[in-house]
Every structure is written in structure tokens, then in C-alpha cells.
């Protein structure tokens, strides 16, 4: 279930419910395709929101650099969202985990039987 989204110039950063917490994924604004390589899972919703906002701000900043446009507000937004994410992440002890890594752990868990040692 999609909870919120933050838009950059070319991508939308979506925060969705996930069985392990909250998933931030990246969707192409033109095609609607998900980027399979970009996904991060957070335990807390505020940190997931902050990460999506920060990612969108970074993308807008990178796009403005490529276009060589002078917009001081974009730089201010990047700094503010980065500070907000770092502060929340530190306070809530939630730095997230790469979604590809979580998928690999899940595949391994399903593949091999659990062994108990006593």
C-alpha cells in the first residue's frame, strides 16, 4: 500500500508498507517503471518519509546541476532534507537496509532449512 511519495525531476520516491517496515522505492515519472536496484527498507515511518524527501531533493539538485540552472532554493532544500533525515535516523536508530539485500536474505531463508544446534 502506497503511503506517500516525493517527486524529483525524473523519479518519484514512494513510501509503501512492507512486511519488515516501510519500503522506499523509485519510480520513473515518464514510464511508470520501478527501478529494481533502488529500494530501502526502514523500520520507522518518519525515517522512511524523510529518506524519500531527501532522495527527491538530491535528484532535483543533480538535475539542476546538469541543466546548469542557478536555483539557490534547491541547494537549501537538499541541506534541510539531509539534516532532517540524519537527525531522525540517529534519534530513532533506523538507517535502513538496502531492499536488494533484504530480498537475498529472504531467498536464502526460504532455500535452506533451519538448523538448531544445542
mmCIF file of N, CA and C in Angstrom:
data_model
loop_
_atom_site.group_PDB
_atom_site.id
_atom_site.type_symbol
_atom_site.label_atom_id
_atom_site.label_comp_id
_atom_site.label_asym_id
_atom_site.label_seq_id
_atom_site.Cartn_x
_atom_site.Cartn_y
_atom_site.Cartn_z
ATOM 1 N N UNK A 1 0.841 -1.173 0.000
ATOM 2 C CA UNK A 1 0.000 0.000 0.000
ATOM 3 C C UNK A 1 0.891 1.243 0.000
ATOM 4 N N UNK A 2 0.654 2.122 -0.948
ATOM 5 C CA UNK A 2 1.402 3.368 -1.068
ATOM 6 C C UNK A 2 0.935 4.343 0.008
ATOM 7 N N UNK A 3 1.888 4.876 0.779
ATOM 8 C CA UNK A 3 1.556 5.813 1.848
ATOM 9 C C UNK A 3 1.770 7.260 1.429
ATOM 10 N N UNK A 4 2.873 7.523 0.736
ATOM 11 C CA UNK A 4 3.185 8.876 0.282
ATOM 12 C C UNK A 4 4.246 8.785 -0.807
ATOM 13 N N UNK A 5 4.489 9.905 -1.468
ATOM 14 C CA UNK A 5 5.521 9.955 -2.499
ATOM 15 C C UNK A 5 6.114 11.357 -2.543
ATOM 16 N N UNK A 6 7.397 11.435 -2.871
ATOM 17 C CA UNK A 6 8.091 12.703 -3.087
ATOM 18 C C UNK A 6 8.650 12.672 -4.497
ATOM 19 N N UNK A 7 8.465 13.760 -5.230
ATOM 20 C CA UNK A 7 8.887 13.767 -6.622
ATOM 21 C C UNK A 7 10.138 14.595 -6.846
ATOM 22 N N UNK A 8 11.047 13.988 -7.621
ATOM 23 C CA UNK A 8 12.200 14.692 -8.131
ATOM 24 C C UNK A 8 11.858 15.195 -9.522
ATOM 25 N N UNK A 9 12.863 15.369 -10.363
ATOM 26 C CA UNK A 9 12.592 15.811 -11.739
ATOM 27 C C UNK A 9 12.184 14.655 -12.642
ATOM 28 N N UNK A 10 12.799 13.484 -12.425
ATOM 29 C CA UNK A 10 12.567 12.346 -13.308
ATOM 30 C C UNK A 10 12.041 11.116 -12.577
ATOM 31 N N UNK A 11 12.102 11.133 -11.256
ATOM 32 C CA UNK A 11 11.719 9.964 -10.466
ATOM 33 C C UNK A 11 10.778 10.364 -9.344
ATOM 34 N N UNK A 12 9.938 9.425 -8.937
ATOM 35 C CA UNK A 12 9.088 9.599 -7.757
ATOM 36 C C UNK A 12 9.567 8.593 -6.716
ATOM 37 N N UNK A 13 9.751 9.033 -5.498
ATOM 38 C CA UNK A 13 10.222 8.198 -4.395
ATOM 39 C C UNK A 13 9.014 7.860 -3.534
ATOM 40 N N UNK A 14 8.579 6.608 -3.618
ATOM 41 C CA UNK A 14 7.355 6.163 -2.966
ATOM 42 C C UNK A 14 7.661 5.459 -1.654
ATOM 43 N N UNK A 15 6.848 5.739 -0.647
ATOM 44 C CA UNK A 15 6.935 5.046 0.639
ATOM 45 C C UNK A 15 5.730 4.110 0.714
ATOM 46 N N UNK A 16 6.024 2.821 0.850
ATOM 47 C CA UNK A 16 4.976 1.788 0.869
ATOM 48 C C UNK A 16 5.105 0.937 2.120
ATOM 49 N N UNK A 17 3.985 0.343 2.528
ATOM 50 C CA UNK A 17 4.030 -0.626 3.623
ATOM 51 C C UNK A 17 4.792 -1.855 3.156
ATOM 52 N N UNK A 18 5.504 -2.479 4.088
ATOM 53 C CA UNK A 18 6.287 -3.681 3.797
ATOM 54 C C UNK A 18 6.220 -4.564 5.031
ATOM 55 N N UNK A 19 6.344 -5.849 4.850
ATOM 56 C CA UNK A 19 6.235 -6.760 5.999
ATOM 57 C C UNK A 19 7.318 -6.510 7.049
ATOM 58 N N UNK A 20 8.444 -5.940 6.648
ATOM 59 C CA UNK A 20 9.529 -5.661 7.589
ATOM 60 C C UNK A 20 9.580 -4.202 8.018
ATOM 61 N N UNK A 21 8.625 -3.379 7.594
ATOM 62 C CA UNK A 21 8.628 -1.962 7.948
ATOM 63 C C UNK A 21 8.040 -1.132 6.831
ATOM 64 N N UNK A 22 8.855 -0.221 6.292
ATOM 65 C CA UNK A 22 8.404 0.696 5.249
ATOM 66 C C UNK A 22 9.437 0.724 4.133
ATOM 67 N N UNK A 23 8.967 0.522 2.923
ATOM 68 C CA UNK A 23 9.824 0.434 1.751
ATOM 69 C C UNK A 23 9.803 1.756 0.999
ATOM 70 N N UNK A 24 10.992 2.269 0.673
ATOM 71 C CA UNK A 24 11.114 3.435 -0.205
ATOM 72 C C UNK A 24 11.614 2.905 -1.539
ATOM 73 N N UNK A 25 10.817 3.148 -2.589
ATOM 74 C CA UNK A 25 11.186 2.680 -3.918
ATOM 75 C C UNK A 25 11.136 3.851 -4.903
ATOM 76 N N UNK A 26 11.807 3.675 -6.027
ATOM 77 C CA UNK A 26 11.979 4.746 -7.002
ATOM 78 C C UNK A 26 11.236 4.381 -8.289
ATOM 79 N N UNK A 27 10.320 5.269 -8.729
ATOM 80 C CA UNK A 27 9.514 5.016 -9.931
ATOM 81 C C UNK A 27 9.787 6.115 -10.971
ATOM 82 N N UNK A 28 10.021 5.699 -12.209
ATOM 83 C CA UNK A 28 10.254 6.623 -13.315
ATOM 84 C C UNK A 28 8.957 7.387 -13.593
ATOM 85 N N UNK A 29 9.038 8.718 -13.620
ATOM 86 C CA UNK A 29 7.845 9.535 -13.848
ATOM 87 C C UNK A 29 7.326 9.418 -15.276
ATOM 88 N N UNK A 30 8.198 9.125 -16.226
ATOM 89 C CA UNK A 30 7.790 9.037 -17.625
ATOM 90 C C UNK A 30 7.150 7.695 -17.947
ATOM 91 N N UNK A 31 7.811 6.603 -17.562
ATOM 92 C CA UNK A 31 7.347 5.266 -17.936
ATOM 93 C C UNK A 31 6.514 4.584 -16.855
ATOM 94 N N UNK A 32 6.679 4.998 -15.608
ATOM 95 C CA UNK A 32 5.986 4.346 -14.501
ATOM 96 C C UNK A 32 6.677 3.087 -14.009
ATOM 97 N N UNK A 33 7.854 2.786 -14.572
ATOM 98 C CA UNK A 33 8.610 1.594 -14.180
ATOM 99 C C UNK A 33 9.333 1.818 -12.855
ATOM 100 N N UNK A 34 9.434 0.749 -12.063
ATOM 101 C CA UNK A 34 10.216 0.790 -10.822
ATOM 102 C C UNK A 34 11.669 0.496 -11.137
ATOM 103 N N UNK A 35 12.574 1.153 -10.417
ATOM 104 C CA UNK A 35 13.988 0.841 -10.515
ATOM 105 C C UNK A 35 14.247 -0.306 -9.550
ATOM 106 N N UNK A 36 14.567 -1.466 -10.091
ATOM 107 C CA UNK A 36 14.757 -2.672 -9.278
ATOM 108 C C UNK A 36 15.954 -2.560 -8.334
ATOM 109 N N UNK A 37 16.916 -1.730 -8.675
ATOM 110 C CA UNK A 37 18.132 -1.605 -7.869
ATOM 111 C C UNK A 37 17.980 -0.634 -6.691
ATOM 112 N N UNK A 38 17.018 0.269 -6.769
ATOM 113 C CA UNK A 38 16.859 1.271 -5.727
ATOM 114 C C UNK A 38 15.657 0.932 -4.864
ATOM 115 N N UNK A 39 15.905 0.440 -3.691
ATOM 116 C CA UNK A 39 14.856 0.252 -2.692
ATOM 117 C C UNK A 39 15.539 0.143 -1.337
ATOM 118 N N UNK A 40 14.918 0.745 -0.349
ATOM 119 C CA UNK A 40 15.459 0.724 1.002
ATOM 120 C C UNK A 40 14.308 0.490 1.964
ATOM 121 N N UNK A 41 14.540 -0.364 2.940
ATOM 122 C CA UNK A 41 13.517 -0.682 3.935
ATOM 123 C C UNK A 41 13.908 -0.045 5.268
ATOM 124 N N UNK A 42 12.961 0.662 5.869
ATOM 125 C CA UNK A 42 13.157 1.302 7.165
ATOM 126 C C UNK A 42 12.178 0.706 8.163
ATOM 127 N N UNK A 43 12.564 0.687 9.423
ATOM 128 C CA UNK A 43 11.689 0.181 10.478
ATOM 129 C C UNK A 43 10.644 1.199 10.886
ATOM 130 N N UNK A 44 10.959 2.493 10.717
ATOM 131 C CA UNK A 44 10.058 3.550 11.183
ATOM 132 C C UNK A 44 9.571 4.405 10.011
ATOM 133 N N UNK A 45 8.318 4.812 10.092
ATOM 134 C CA UNK A 45 7.709 5.604 9.034
ATOM 135 C C UNK A 45 8.310 7.015 8.913
ATOM 136 N N UNK A 46 8.578 7.724 10.015
ATOM 137 C CA UNK A 46 9.150 9.065 9.861
ATOM 138 C C UNK A 46 10.494 9.060 9.118
ATOM 139 N N UNK A 47 11.316 8.062 9.371
ATOM 140 C CA UNK A 47 12.614 7.991 8.696
ATOM 141 C C UNK A 47 12.416 7.659 7.217
ATOM 142 N N UNK A 48 11.476 6.785 6.908
ATOM 143 C CA UNK A 48 11.192 6.463 5.506
ATOM 144 C C UNK A 48 10.710 7.710 4.760
ATOM 145 N N UNK A 49 9.812 8.499 5.372
ATOM 146 C CA UNK A 49 9.347 9.749 4.766
ATOM 147 C C UNK A 49 10.529 10.689 4.522
ATOM 148 N N UNK A 50 11.351 10.860 5.533
ATOM 149 C CA UNK A 50 12.492 11.776 5.422
ATOM 150 C C UNK A 50 13.468 11.325 4.333
ATOM 151 N N UNK A 51 13.684 10.018 4.214
ATOM 152 C CA UNK A 51 14.579 9.483 3.184
ATOM 153 C C UNK A 51 14.024 9.747 1.788
ATOM 154 N N UNK A 52 12.725 9.566 1.606
ATOM 155 C CA UNK A 52 12.096 9.825 0.304
ATOM 156 C C UNK A 52 12.221 11.304 -0.060
ATOM 157 N N UNK A 53 11.979 12.179 0.897
ATOM 158 C CA UNK A 53 12.105 13.616 0.647
ATOM 159 C C UNK A 53 13.540 13.990 0.309
ATOM 160 N N UNK A 54 14.499 13.438 1.052
ATOM 161 C CA UNK A 54 15.904 13.729 0.800
ATOM 162 C C UNK A 54 16.324 13.217 -0.580
ATOM 163 N N UNK A 55 15.898 12.023 -0.946
ATOM 164 C CA UNK A 55 16.251 11.447 -2.245
ATOM 165 C C UNK A 55 15.713 12.299 -3.389
ATOM 166 N N UNK A 56 14.469 12.752 -3.259
ATOM 167 C CA UNK A 56 13.876 13.604 -4.289
ATOM 168 C C UNK A 56 14.620 14.937 -4.381
ATOM 169 N N UNK A 57 14.988 15.504 -3.235
ATOM 170 C CA UNK A 57 15.728 16.771 -3.238
ATOM 171 C C UNK A 57 17.096 16.606 -3.897
ATOM 172 N N UNK A 58 17.789 15.510 -3.610
ATOM 173 C CA UNK A 58 19.082 15.248 -4.250
ATOM 174 C C UNK A 58 18.921 15.111 -5.761
ATOM 175 N N UNK A 59 17.866 14.431 -6.181
ATOM 176 C CA UNK A 59 17.660 14.246 -7.614
ATOM 177 C C UNK A 59 17.366 15.576 -8.306
ATOM 178 N N UNK A 60 16.551 16.431 -7.683
ATOM 179 C CA UNK A 60 16.290 17.765 -8.246
ATOM 180 C C UNK A 60 17.569 18.576 -8.328
ATOM 181 N N UNK A 61 18.418 18.453 -7.297
ATOM 182 C CA UNK A 61 19.695 19.170 -7.286
ATOM 183 C C UNK A 61 20.606 18.682 -8.419
ATOM 184 N N UNK A 62 20.711 17.358 -8.579
ATOM 185 C CA UNK A 62 21.555 16.801 -9.647
ATOM 186 C C UNK A 62 21.050 17.233 -11.019
ATOM 187 N N UNK A 63 19.738 17.237 -11.204
ATOM 188 C CA UNK A 63 19.174 17.660 -12.483
ATOM 189 C C UNK A 63 19.466 19.135 -12.749
ATOM 190 N N UNK A 64 19.391 19.966 -11.730
ATOM 191 C CA UNK A 64 19.676 21.394 -11.917
ATOM 192 C C UNK A 64 21.149 21.618 -12.235
ATOM 193 N N UNK A 65 22.022 20.796 -11.664
ATOM 194 C CA UNK A 65 23.452 20.891 -11.968
ATOM 195 C C UNK A 65 23.718 20.538 -13.431
ATOM 196 N N UNK A 66 23.057 19.485 -13.919
ATOM 197 C CA UNK A 66 23.226 19.080 -15.318
ATOM 198 C C UNK A 66 22.690 20.140 -16.271
ATOM 199 N N UNK A 67 21.596 20.774 -15.881
ATOM 200 C CA UNK A 67 20.997 21.817 -16.711
ATOM 201 C C UNK A 67 21.687 23.160 -16.519
ATOM 202 N N UNK A 68 22.598 23.220 -15.582
ATOM 203 C CA UNK A 68 23.353 24.424 -15.239
ATOM 204 C C UNK A 68 22.432 25.597 -14.904
ATOM 205 N N UNK A 69 21.393 25.305 -14.143
ATOM 206 C CA UNK A 69 20.491 26.371 -13.703
ATOM 207 C C UNK A 69 20.893 26.800 -12.295
ATOM 208 N N UNK A 70 20.750 28.068 -12.039
ATOM 209 C CA UNK A 70 21.109 28.637 -10.743
ATOM 210 C C UNK A 70 19.850 28.786 -9.899
ATOM 211 N N UNK A 71 19.628 27.875 -8.969
ATOM 212 C CA UNK A 71 18.467 27.948 -8.089
ATOM 213 C C UNK A 71 18.946 27.648 -6.673
ATOM 214 N N UNK A 72 19.071 28.713 -5.879
ATOM 215 C CA UNK A 72 19.578 28.551 -4.519
ATOM 216 C C UNK A 72 18.613 27.767 -3.636
ATOM 217 N N UNK A 73 17.322 27.820 -3.943
ATOM 218 C CA UNK A 73 16.334 27.113 -3.134
ATOM 219 C C UNK A 73 16.559 25.608 -3.185
ATOM 220 N N UNK A 74 16.992 25.085 -4.325
ATOM 221 C CA UNK A 74 17.254 23.653 -4.456
ATOM 222 C C UNK A 74 18.377 23.240 -3.513
ATOM 223 N N UNK A 75 19.431 24.047 -3.428
ATOM 224 C CA UNK A 75 20.538 23.751 -2.515
ATOM 225 C C UNK A 75 20.082 23.797 -1.057
ATOM 226 N N UNK A 76 19.249 24.758 -0.743
ATOM 227 C CA UNK A 76 18.723 24.875 0.626
ATOM 228 C C UNK A 76 17.869 23.657 0.956
ATOM 229 N N UNK A 77 17.037 23.215 -0.007
ATOM 230 C CA UNK A 77 16.189 22.040 0.201
ATOM 231 C C UNK A 77 17.018 20.783 0.449
ATOM 232 N N UNK A 78 18.095 20.613 -0.319
ATOM 233 C CA UNK A 78 18.959 19.437 -0.144
ATOM 234 C C UNK A 78 19.557 19.427 1.253
ATOM 235 N N UNK A 79 20.099 20.551 1.679
ATOM 236 C CA UNK A 79 20.707 20.625 3.010
ATOM 237 C C UNK A 79 19.682 20.382 4.118
ATOM 238 N N UNK A 80 18.509 20.969 3.990
ATOM 239 C CA UNK A 80 17.474 20.822 5.026
ATOM 240 C C UNK A 80 16.967 19.382 5.098
ATOM 241 N N UNK A 81 16.709 18.763 3.954
ATOM 242 C CA UNK A 81 16.198 17.387 3.975
ATOM 243 C C UNK A 81 17.262 16.414 4.449
ATOM 244 N N UNK A 82 18.514 16.678 4.101
ATOM 245 C CA UNK A 82 19.592 15.802 4.565
ATOM 246 C C UNK A 82 19.741 15.894 6.083
ATOM 247 N N UNK A 83 19.728 17.113 6.622
ATOM 248 C CA UNK A 83 19.824 17.285 8.073
ATOM 249 C C UNK A 83 18.653 16.623 8.792
ATOM 250 N N UNK A 84 17.458 16.778 8.231
ATOM 251 C CA UNK A 84 16.262 16.183 8.830
ATOM 252 C C UNK A 84 16.362 14.656 8.844
ATOM 253 N N UNK A 85 16.774 14.067 7.721
ATOM 254 C CA UNK A 85 16.915 12.611 7.649
ATOM 255 C C UNK A 85 17.960 12.112 8.644
ATOM 256 N N UNK A 86 19.111 12.747 8.675
ATOM 257 C CA UNK A 86 20.191 12.310 9.573
ATOM 258 C C UNK A 86 19.744 12.414 11.025
ATOM 259 N N UNK A 87 19.079 13.511 11.378
ATOM 260 C CA UNK A 87 18.612 13.698 12.751
ATOM 261 C C UNK A 87 17.611 12.612 13.148
ATOM 262 N N UNK A 88 16.610 12.382 12.309
ATOM 263 C CA UNK A 88 15.620 11.347 12.615
ATOM 264 C C UNK A 88 16.243 9.955 12.659
ATOM 265 N N UNK A 89 17.078 9.676 11.688
ATOM 266 C CA UNK A 89 17.727 8.370 11.611
ATOM 267 C C UNK A 89 18.561 8.099 12.866
ATOM 268 N N UNK A 90 19.298 9.103 13.310
ATOM 269 C CA UNK A 90 20.113 8.950 14.523
ATOM 270 C C UNK A 90 19.241 8.788 15.770
ATOM 271 N N UNK A 91 18.208 9.618 15.890
ATOM 272 C CA UNK A 91 17.356 9.556 17.085
ATOM 273 C C UNK A 91 16.573 8.261 17.178
ATOM 274 N N UNK A 92 16.126 7.743 16.026
ATOM 275 C CA UNK A 92 15.308 6.533 16.025
ATOM 276 C C UNK A 92 16.122 5.268 15.741
ATOM 277 N N UNK A 93 17.433 5.442 15.574
ATOM 278 C CA UNK A 93 18.341 4.308 15.314
ATOM 279 C C UNK A 93 17.833 3.463 14.138
ATOM 280 N N UNK A 94 17.536 4.157 13.049
ATOM 281 C CA UNK A 94 16.990 3.497 11.857
ATOM 282 C C UNK A 94 17.709 4.042 10.628
ATOM 283 N N UNK A 95 18.724 3.326 10.178
ATOM 284 C CA UNK A 95 19.465 3.773 8.997
ATOM 285 C C UNK A 95 19.007 3.057 7.741
ATOM 286 N N UNK A 96 18.074 2.131 7.877
ATOM 287 C CA UNK A 96 17.535 1.430 6.719
ATOM 288 C C UNK A 96 18.443 0.323 6.235
ATOM 289 N N UNK A 97 17.881 -0.525 5.396
ATOM 290 C CA UNK A 97 18.642 -1.613 4.791
ATOM 291 C C UNK A 97 18.262 -1.672 3.320
ATOM 292 N N UNK A 98 19.243 -1.916 2.494
ATOM 293 C CA UNK A 98 19.029 -1.993 1.060
ATOM 294 C C UNK A 98 18.030 -3.098 0.753
ATOM 295 N N UNK A 99 17.025 -2.794 -0.060
ATOM 296 C CA UNK A 99 15.984 -3.755 -0.393
ATOM 297 C C UNK A 99 16.498 -4.990 -1.112
ATOM 298 N N UNK A 100 17.536 -4.839 -1.923
ATOM 299 C CA UNK A 100 18.111 -5.983 -2.635
ATOM 300 C C UNK A 100 18.720 -6.963 -1.630
ATOM 301 N N UNK A 101 19.353 -6.441 -0.603
ATOM 302 C CA UNK A 101 19.935 -7.289 0.436
ATOM 303 C C UNK A 101 18.831 -8.026 1.193
ATOM 304 N N UNK A 102 17.758 -7.334 1.516
ATOM 305 C CA UNK A 102 16.644 -7.976 2.225
ATOM 306 C C UNK A 102 16.028 -9.090 1.385
ATOM 307 N N UNK A 103 15.919 -8.875 0.085
ATOM 308 C CA UNK A 103 15.385 -9.914 -0.800
ATOM 309 C C UNK A 103 16.311 -11.126 -0.830
ATOM 310 N N UNK A 104 17.619 -10.896 -0.859
ATOM 311 C CA UNK A 104 18.575 -12.003 -0.860
ATOM 312 C C UNK A 104 18.482 -12.796 0.439
ATOM 313 N N UNK A 105 18.339 -12.115 1.574
ATOM 314 C CA UNK A 105 18.190 -12.812 2.856
ATOM 315 C C UNK A 105 16.936 -13.675 2.851
ATOM 316 N N UNK A 106 15.844 -13.124 2.316
ATOM 317 C CA UNK A 106 14.579 -13.862 2.276
ATOM 318 C C UNK A 106 14.702 -15.100 1.390
ATOM 319 N N UNK A 107 15.337 -14.963 0.236
ATOM 320 C CA UNK A 107 15.534 -16.127 -0.646
ATOM 321 C C UNK A 107 16.364 -17.193 0.048
ATOM 322 N N UNK A 108 17.419 -16.790 0.746
ATOM 323 C CA UNK A 108 18.284 -17.746 1.446
ATOM 324 C C UNK A 108 17.530 -18.430 2.576
ATOM 325 N N UNK A 109 16.722 -17.678 3.287
ATOM 326 C CA UNK A 109 15.946 -18.242 4.395
ATOM 327 C C UNK A 109 14.961 -19.286 3.881
ATOM 328 N N UNK A 110 14.355 -19.042 2.755
ATOM 329 C CA UNK A 110 13.390 -19.985 2.192
ATOM 330 C C UNK A 110 14.080 -21.201 1.577
ATOM 331 N N UNK A 111 15.289 -21.019 1.099
ATOM 332 C CA UNK A 111 16.005 -22.090 0.406
ATOM 333 C C UNK A 111 16.572 -23.135 1.343
ATOM 334 N N UNK A 112 17.187 -22.714 2.416
ATOM 335 C CA UNK A 112 17.860 -23.683 3.284
ATOM 336 C C UNK A 112 17.057 -23.928 4.557
ATOM 337 N N UNK A 113 17.038 -25.174 5.000
ATOM 338 C CA UNK A 113 16.308 -25.492 6.229
ATOM 339 C C UNK A 113 17.010 -24.887 7.450
ATOM 340 N N UNK A 114 16.233 -24.590 8.442
ATOM 341 C CA UNK A 114 16.771 -24.040 9.676
ATOM 342 C C UNK A 114 17.365 -25.183 10.496
ATOM 343 N N UNK A 115 18.571 -24.968 10.962
ATOM 344 C CA UNK A 115 19.228 -25.992 11.778
ATOM 345 C C UNK A 115 19.338 -25.482 13.210
ATOM 346 N N UNK A 116 19.014 -26.338 14.127
ATOM 347 C CA UNK A 116 19.126 -25.992 15.535
ATOM 348 C C UNK A 116 20.346 -26.707 16.126
ATOM 349 N N UNK A 117 21.132 -25.953 16.806
ATOM 350 C CA UNK A 117 22.283 -26.536 17.500
ATOM 351 C C UNK A 117 22.028 -26.429 18.997
ATOM 352 N N UNK A 118 22.314 -27.530 19.689
ATOM 353 C CA UNK A 118 22.157 -27.467 21.135
ATOM 354 C C UNK A 118 23.338 -28.071 21.834
#
